[in-house]
Amino acid sequence: MENLLRKRQNAQQGSPDKKQGEEKDGSSDKKQGLKADDDKKSQEQEPIFELECADGAGIAGMLVMGMVLLVYVLTMYPSVPGGDSGELIVAGCTVGIAHPPGYPLFTMLAVLFHGIPFGNPAWRINLLSVLLSTGGAFLVFKTVVLWDSYETQRAGGTKKKDDKAKDGVGKSGEDFPARPHECWNWSVSVWAGMLASLMLAFCPLMWMYSIQAEVFAMNNFFVALLLYLTVSYHVYKTDRLAQLGAFSIGLGLSNQHTIVFYAFPLVLCILWTGRHRLFSPLTFLSLILCGLLGLTPYIYLPLAGREAGFGAWGEMDTVDGFLTHFLRKEYGTFRLYSGNDNSQMGDQLWQALDLYARNLVWESTLVVGAALVVVGFGRTVVAMLKKGPGAAVGFAILFAFTFYMIVFHCLSNLPLDQPLYFGVHMRFWMQGHIVAFCWMGLGAATVWRVCGTAQRVTALLTTLALVGTQLGMHYRSLDQSDNQYVRLYGLMHLESLPKDAILVVKGDVITNSIRYLQRCESVRPDVQHLDQSMMTYEWFTKKQARHFRNITFPNLVYNPYKDEGYSMELFLETNALDPARPAFLCGGWYHDEVPAHLGGGIPGFKTWPVGPCDRIRAEEDELSLPVWVEEAESMTPHYNPPPEGRYTEDTWERVTLTDYWAAKHKLPYALLTWAIENGDDQEALQQAGARFEDLIAEHSNPPDYFFKNAGITFGRLRLPGNHCKMIANFARFLVGTTEGPEHTKDIVKIIKDYLVHLKQVKAAGVKADCDADTINNAKRAYKRYKPPKK
């Protein structure tokens, strides 16, 4: 590799004979000759593939791709994941349009991958992300190899031919190509590229979003491509690389807009570096045209918007609708989250940067890798200060990294104290990770060179140790090959509904899982599924109403405060009273039209829990307890939830787990509430008590409110033995709860009174009425809460 670079330098310097000839020419001819020679050389381009495949880099790159692809395919989601993945997969299945800004490039490729003749629809489009992330890892490898080789060769001067065998960095002044038997004799630069790319590919954050249908895999690919093109331009300085970069930026913006925070600083640096050629009118115009050409996937949006398949966003066949979607006006053009309007720009900057640094050190790089990142960062800064080789490319990448991290974290307004939203925020750290892991490669190469003749052995052992540890530590937790939880979660909501039901929903995981099942797998197409949040957009009735059979939308938009709006009460009066099309609610109401202090809900309607969803009935409907319980039992949720502890609170799988147990808890809790409203109806209390006992027995680690509500139920039941069941459940509640004294004082008093009674019984020589476990738990609970002695 370094010999080819040296050859290029010799060509740029010119031969002695040429210099002597030039000296004989006149000054005017000399200037013209030099100018012509420079123009000729600026048009030349060393074969990049040949240069970067020297010293076995080509084989090493193929190994990187093969290893990453194998691991990702073995661990990828077999079906629909949570979050936006379901929506993106549906867009691929139906040639639809995703939420703003539409992600047209990803959607177009998803449509193509949906045509793969094997695997289920979700698996095929998950495979798209796998391939994109594999390509991104390969580009990171090539970036580090080229960057390190360029810097060290330019700094090293010339050496004898024999020095190449001793030095891990090619610094030879001789011009001899790599022979076949040298293809496995990798330089330090190659090992640095392997370490950086594999450590990045197998860090938890990058790995998780590489094995599911998400736009982040494509975004990471384009960030890696821009970094590679940036380094390549500083090495070769050809117009073609600048034009390819402009085209890549356009394509990247056709996927995700945050890439502009990398593209903007990189473009400034490239334009400055190549200012003598790139600002010529024709060249500059070609760059603009290449960028616009990269944006052409956005043509897909108005074309797909003409048909507006089920679930397609926006009114794409109008100019205003297209610009609204493209600029993300419905979310806030310069905001990540539409639900936090009171936040100020930059409120979370330092907190977010601190969290990023902690993730990089403790979760992504095994700490040792973070030290190498620091070394690589320091190497870049030193090169810039000394204005040495690689100073310009180092400045460009450092500028881009700094610009992205500061601007993104100033604009991001997601509430970081809420685990699920924090998980969404973390996804955008992957762009920063790409640069950080490139620095890791540079840092490793710098450290290895200190080892002298043992540097290649050290590089081999370090790479095997770090990559093996990274892979081994995270493989089990990131292996999603058995993860069908989101699909089964959607099925849980659909399968027990009566024929031709109307299903009103709120929440991404419910909406997207059901939409995927209906549109991609044709599961229960008879159920009419309405997403309340989409009903709040004015384009919904115009573009989507035609997909709903026998459903009437009373006005233009679901918003009772607009002149052209309608309330949920009016919508239900129009559509939810036909017994042949029973209406159900999943996920709660988008907006309570009854004030919270009056109980919330929708005027004139009441919801009755019947499994994972609630049956919507008119308030005046009289419903007997047996009829309600019979309907609820026929719709009991059937779901095999994820094991407790497998998924953290920032995952959608954890959401499905929480929702499942909440659905199981709804019926006994509703029975308890109904019993209290009806004078402690004993039949309802018995039904509730039996269900609470089954629920607690089924759950491996029941939440505290299960015990609290079970204790209340048994405390109101007038049956022998229920007093002890009340004490047992209240004691377990107090031992495990985090509720404050204002919520526990009444239950603490009940436990105290029981213990006083127990002493009196014992003093009278009477046997205790409750078993030993109940008594011991009651003593433990009271000991935790009793006031300290003065």
GROMACS .gro file of N, CA, C and O in nm, residues 18 29-43:
model
   64
   18LYS      N    1   1.296   1.574  -1.627
   18LYS     CA    2   1.187   1.665  -1.656
   18LYS      C    3   1.216   1.803  -1.597
   18LYS      O    4   1.192   1.907  -1.657
   29ASP      N    5   0.667   2.964  -2.051
   29ASP     CA    6   0.645   2.825  -2.088
   29ASP      C    7   0.649   2.735  -1.966
   29ASP      O    8   0.578   2.635  -1.956
   30LYS      N    9   0.738   2.770  -1.873
   30LYS     CA   10   0.750   2.688  -1.751
   30LYS      C   11   0.619   2.690  -1.674
   30LYS      O   12   0.570   2.586  -1.630
   31LYS      N   13   0.561   2.809  -1.659
   31LYS     CA   14   0.435   2.819  -1.586
   31LYS      C   15   0.324   2.744  -1.657
   31LYS      O   16   0.245   2.674  -1.596
   32GLN      N   17   0.318   2.759  -1.790
   32GLN     CA   18   0.214   2.689  -1.864
   32GLN      C   19   0.231   2.538  -1.854
   32GLN      O   20   0.135   2.464  -1.840
   33GLY      N   21   0.361   2.494  -1.861
   33GLY     CA   22   0.386   2.350  -1.851
   33GLY      C   23   0.348   2.295  -1.715
   33GLY      O   24   0.290   2.187  -1.704
   34LEU      N   25   0.382   2.370  -1.610
   34LEU     CA   26   0.346   2.325  -1.476
   34LEU      C   27   0.195   2.321  -1.458
   34LEU      O   28   0.139   2.229  -1.399
   35LYS      N   29   0.129   2.423  -1.511
   35LYS     CA   30  -0.017   2.426  -1.499
   35LYS      C   31  -0.081   2.309  -1.571
   35LYS      O   32  -0.170   2.243  -1.520
   36ALA      N   33  -0.031   2.282  -1.693
   36ALA     CA   34  -0.086   2.168  -1.768
   36ALA      C   35  -0.058   2.038  -1.697
   36ALA      O   36  -0.143   1.948  -1.692
   37ASP      N   37   0.066   2.029  -1.640
   37ASP     CA   38   0.102   1.906  -1.569
   37ASP      C   39   0.013   1.887  -1.446
   37ASP      O   40  -0.033   1.778  -1.417
   38ASP      N   41  -0.011   2.000  -1.373
   38ASP     CA   42  -0.096   1.990  -1.254
   38ASP      C   43  -0.238   1.952  -1.293
   38ASP      O   44  -0.302   1.871  -1.226
   39ASP      N   45  -0.288   2.010  -1.404
   39ASP     CA   46  -0.423   1.974  -1.447
   39ASP      C   47  -0.432   1.828  -1.483
   39ASP      O   48  -0.530   1.760  -1.452
   40LYS      N   49  -0.327   1.780  -1.549
   40LYS     CA   50  -0.327   1.638  -1.587
   40LYS      C   51  -0.326   1.549  -1.465
   40LYS      O   52  -0.400   1.452  -1.455
   41LYS      N   53  -0.239   1.587  -1.366
   41LYS     CA   54  -0.230   1.503  -1.247
   41LYS      C   55  -0.358   1.510  -1.163
   41LYS      O   56  -0.396   1.414  -1.099
   42SER      N   57  -0.424   1.626  -1.164
   42SER     CA   58  -0.547   1.636  -1.086
   42SER      C   59  -0.656   1.549  -1.142
   42SER      O   60  -0.749   1.511  -1.071
   43GLN      N   61  -0.647   1.517  -1.270
   43GLN     CA   62  -0.746   1.431  -1.331
   43GLN      C   63  -0.713   1.284  -1.311
   43GLN      O   64  -0.798   1.198  -1.330
   0.00000   0.00000   0.00000
